[in-house]
Amino acid sequence: MPTKTLHIPTADGQADAFAAFPDGGERHPGVLMYADGFGIRPVLREMARELAGHGYYVLVPNPFYRHGPAPLIELPAHIGEEARPQVMAQLMPLLEAHTAERVLRDADAYLRFLTAQPEVGAGPFAVTGYCIGGLLAMRTAAAHPGQVAAVAAFHGPVGADGPDSLAKITAQVHLGHAQGDMTPAALAELNQALDAAGVRYTSEIYPGTVHGFTMSDTDAFNPAALQRHWDRLLPLLDRTLANR
């Protein structure tokens, strides 16, 4: 599985990124994958390679490149409950500085970069994200309705921008929520907003999960929920990006 470490020109500098894609010299549909708040690390590279193995060019940018290349802080191999408070204390200033304006400027650059890669087909693209990356994925889909055909977000604050933002999304959407993050009442309210916005979507609570359930290097990891994530994500991409 070919992989690359890349530098993406943006309005604010050079964003470092990781890419994985199938071998063979052919063009493949592009997928922009936003990491969770812990950023690019071995588990994200593993997930990108897994997705690339299904026939996609997967680009994982470092959203905090303005502060330096990934990894910005030293992460333990396993981010357990003891280490989490210290790690989050270091990350919160980066997360707070990553404004919606920065997200949208960067999304422009990431999609422009994908378009220019010789291994990437003409489009449209998919965007997927985890935790805060789920919100970034939704913002990217809302800002680029002509380019983004699918968006998937897992254990992310996907409704943070309100119903007006949802109305701009033309992509097909899957939202996989952690049971620890989302009550049934809150899910019903979100889904009503998606219905009102005319979004084509699936949105569900993954049973027995807590925030971060897809990440195998954290205490939140739930293997069954990670498999459910693949079972939802891969058909979505196949429907929207296949034969493009």
Coordinates of C-alpha atoms in Angstrom, one line a residue:
M1 CA 0.0 0.0 0.0
P2 CA 1.8 3.2 -1.1
T3 CA 1.8 6.0 1.4
K4 CA 3.2 9.5 1.3
T5 CA 4.0 12.3 3.7
L6 CA 2.9 15.5 1.9
H7 CA 2.9 19.3 2.3
I8 CA -0.3 21.1 1.1
P9 CA -0.1 24.8 0.2
T10 CA -2.7 26.8 2.1
A11 CA -3.5 30.4 2.5
D12 CA -1.7 30.3 5.9
G13 CA 1.4 28.2 5.0
Q14 CA 2.1 24.5 4.4
A15 CA -0.1 21.8 6.0
D16 CA 1.7 18.5 6.5
A17 CA -0.4 15.5 5.7
F18 CA -0.4 11.7 5.3
A19 CA -1.9 9.9 2.2
A20 CA -2.5 6.3 1.5
F21 CA -3.8 4.9 -1.9
P22 CA -3.9 1.7 -3.9
D23 CA -0.9 0.6 -5.9
G24 CA -1.0 0.2 -9.7
G25 CA -0.9 3.7 -11.1
E26 CA -4.7 4.1 -11.6
R27 CA -6.9 7.0 -10.5
H28 CA -9.1 6.5 -7.5
P29 CA -11.9 8.5 -5.8
G30 CA -10.5 10.9 -3.2
V31 CA -11.5 10.9 0.5
L32 CA -10.5 13.6 2.9
M33 CA -10.2 12.2 6.4
Y34 CA -10.1 14.5 9.4
A35 CA -8.5 13.2 12.5
D36 CA -9.8 13.5 16.0
G37 CA -8.3 16.1 18.3
F38 CA -5.2 13.9 19.0
G39 CA -4.2 14.3 15.4
I40 CA -2.2 12.2 12.9
R41 CA -0.6 9.2 14.7
P42 CA -0.3 5.5 14.0
V43 CA -4.0 4.6 14.5
L44 CA -5.0 7.3 11.9
R45 CA -2.4 6.0 9.4
E46 CA -3.7 2.5 10.0
M47 CA -7.3 3.6 9.3
A48 CA -6.3 5.5 6.2
R49 CA -4.5 2.5 4.9
E50 CA -7.5 0.3 5.6
L51 CA -9.8 2.6 3.7
A52 CA -7.3 2.9 0.8
G53 CA -7.3 -0.8 0.5
H54 CA -11.0 -0.6 -0.6
G55 CA -10.0 1.5 -3.6
Y56 CA -9.7 5.1 -2.4
Y57 CA -7.0 7.8 -2.2
V58 CA -7.2 8.9 1.4
L59 CA -5.7 12.2 2.6
V60 CA -5.3 12.9 6.3
P61 CA -4.1 16.5 6.9
N62 CA -2.7 18.0 10.1
P63 CA -5.4 20.6 11.0
F64 CA -3.0 22.3 13.5
Y65 CA -0.2 22.8 11.1
R66 CA -0.1 26.5 11.9
H67 CA 1.5 25.5 15.2
G68 CA 4.0 23.0 13.7
P69 CA 4.1 19.6 12.0
A70 CA 2.4 16.5 13.6
P71 CA 2.9 15.3 16.2
L72 CA 2.6 18.6 18.0
I73 CA 2.7 17.1 21.4
E74 CA 4.2 13.8 22.6
L75 CA 1.4 11.3 22.8
P76 CA 1.6 8.0 24.7
A77 CA 1.2 4.8 22.7
H78 CA -2.1 4.3 24.6
I79 CA -4.0 7.5 25.6
G80 CA -5.5 6.2 28.8
E81 CA -7.6 8.0 31.4
E82 CA -4.5 8.9 33.4
A83 CA -2.8 10.6 30.5
R84 CA -5.9 12.2 29.0
P85 CA -6.2 15.3 31.2
Q86 CA -2.6 16.4 30.6
V87 CA -2.9 15.7 26.8
M88 CA -6.2 17.6 26.6
A89 CA -4.7 20.5 28.5
Q90 CA -2.0 20.8 25.8
L91 CA -4.5 20.4 22.9
M92 CA -7.3 22.7 24.0
P93 CA -5.5 25.9 23.0
L94 CA -4.9 24.4 19.5
L95 CA -8.6 23.4 19.2
E96 CA -9.8 26.8 20.4
A97 CA -7.6 28.6 17.9
H98 CA -8.9 26.5 15.0
T99 CA -11.8 28.8 14.1
A100 CA -14.5 28.1 11.5
E101 CA -12.8 30.6 9.2
R102 CA -9.6 28.6 9.4
V103 CA -11.4 25.4 8.8
L104 CA -13.0 26.7 5.6
R105 CA -9.8 28.1 4.2
D106 CA -8.0 24.9 4.8
A107 CA -10.9 22.8 3.3
D108 CA -10.5 24.8 0.1
A109 CA -6.8 24.0 0.0
Y110 CA -7.3 20.3 0.8
L111 CA -9.9 19.7 -1.9
R112 CA -7.8 21.7 -4.4
F113 CA -4.8 19.5 -3.5
L114 CA -6.8 16.3 -4.0
T115 CA -8.0 17.5 -7.4
A116 CA -4.4 18.0 -8.5
Q117 CA -3.1 14.6 -7.5
P118 CA -2.3 12.2 -10.4
E119 CA -3.6 9.2 -8.4
V120 CA -7.0 10.9 -7.8
G121 CA -10.0 10.7 -10.1
A122 CA -11.9 13.8 -11.2
G123 CA -14.4 13.7 -8.3
P124 CA -16.6 14.2 -6.5
F125 CA -15.0 13.5 -3.2
A126 CA -16.0 12.1 0.2
V127 CA -15.1 13.6 3.6
T128 CA -15.0 11.7 6.8
G129 CA -14.1 12.8 10.3
Y130 CA -13.7 11.6 13.9
C131 CA -14.6 13.6 17.1
I132 CA -13.8 17.3 16.2
G133 CA -13.0 16.1 12.8
G134 CA -16.6 15.2 12.3
L135 CA -17.5 18.8 12.7
L136 CA -14.8 19.7 10.2
A137 CA -16.2 17.2 7.8
M138 CA -19.7 18.7 8.1
R139 CA -18.3 22.2 7.5
T140 CA -16.4 21.1 4.5
A141 CA -19.5 19.4 3.0
A142 CA -21.6 22.5 3.6
A143 CA -19.0 24.8 2.0
H144 CA -18.4 22.6 -1.1
P145 CA -21.8 21.1 -2.1
G146 CA -20.6 20.6 -5.7
Q147 CA -17.5 18.7 -4.8
V148 CA -18.5 16.6 -1.8
A149 CA -20.8 13.7 -2.5
A150 CA -20.6 11.9 0.8
V151 CA -19.8 12.9 4.4
A152 CA -19.5 10.6 7.4
A153 CA -18.8 11.7 11.0
F154 CA -18.3 9.6 14.1
H155 CA -18.6 10.6 17.7
G156 CA -18.4 14.3 16.6
P157 CA -20.3 17.5 17.5
V158 CA -22.0 17.5 14.1
G159 CA -24.8 19.8 14.9
A160 CA -22.7 22.6 16.5
D161 CA -23.2 25.0 13.6
G162 CA -27.0 24.8 13.6
P163 CA -29.7 24.1 11.0
D164 CA -28.7 26.8 8.6
S165 CA -25.4 25.0 7.9
L166 CA -27.2 21.7 7.4
A167 CA -29.3 23.2 4.7
K168 CA -26.2 23.8 2.6
I169 CA -25.3 20.1 2.5
T170 CA -26.1 18.2 -0.7
A171 CA -23.9 15.1 0.1
Q172 CA -25.3 11.9 1.4
V173 CA -24.5 11.7 5.1
H174 CA -23.9 9.1 7.8
L175 CA -23.6 10.1 11.4
G176 CA -22.5 7.5 14.0
H177 CA -23.0 8.9 17.5
A178 CA -21.5 7.6 20.8
Q179 CA -24.2 6.5 23.3
G180 CA -22.3 8.5 25.9
D181 CA -22.5 11.7 23.8
M182 CA -26.1 11.6 22.5
T183 CA -29.4 11.0 24.3
P184 CA -32.3 9.7 22.3
A185 CA -34.1 13.0 22.6
A186 CA -31.0 14.9 21.3
L187 CA -30.8 12.4 18.4
A188 CA -34.4 13.0 17.5
E189 CA -33.9 16.8 17.6
L190 CA -30.8 16.5 15.3
N191 CA -32.6 14.1 12.9
Q192 CA -35.6 16.5 12.7
A193 CA -33.2 19.3 11.7
L194 CA -31.6 17.0 9.0
D195 CA -35.1 16.2 7.8
A196 CA -36.1 19.9 7.7
A197 CA -32.9 20.7 5.7
G198 CA -33.6 18.0 3.2
V199 CA -30.4 16.1 3.9
R200 CA -30.2 12.4 2.7
Y201 CA -28.8 10.8 5.8
T202 CA -28.6 8.0 8.3
S203 CA -28.0 9.0 11.9
E204 CA -27.8 6.6 14.8
I205 CA -26.4 5.9 18.2
Y206 CA -23.9 3.1 18.3
P207 CA -25.0 0.9 21.2
G208 CA -22.7 0.6 24.3
T209 CA -20.2 3.3 23.1
V210 CA -18.5 6.3 24.6
H211 CA -16.9 9.2 23.0
G212 CA -13.9 8.1 20.8
F213 CA -15.1 4.6 20.2
T214 CA -13.3 4.2 16.8
M215 CA -9.8 4.9 18.2
S216 CA -7.9 1.8 19.2
D217 CA -5.2 3.7 21.1
T218 CA -7.7 5.0 23.7
D219 CA -9.8 3.6 26.5
A220 CA -12.9 4.5 24.6
F221 CA -12.2 1.9 21.9
N222 CA -15.0 -0.5 21.0
P223 CA -14.1 -3.1 18.4
A224 CA -17.7 -3.9 17.5
A225 CA -18.5 -0.2 17.0
L226 CA -15.4 0.3 14.8
Q227 CA -16.6 -2.6 12.6
R228 CA -20.1 -1.0 12.5
H229 CA -18.4 2.2 11.4
W230 CA -16.8 0.4 8.5
D231 CA -20.1 -1.4 7.7
R232 CA -21.8 2.1 7.4
L233 CA -18.9 4.0 5.8
L234 CA -17.9 1.6 2.9
P235 CA -21.4 1.2 1.4
L236 CA -21.9 5.0 1.6
L237 CA -18.7 5.6 -0.4
D238 CA -19.5 2.8 -2.8
R239 CA -22.9 4.4 -3.6
T240 CA -21.6 7.9 -4.0
L241 CA -18.1 7.5 -5.4
A242 CA -18.1 4.2 -7.3
N243 CA -17.6 4.4 -11.1
R244 CA -16.7 8.1 -10.9

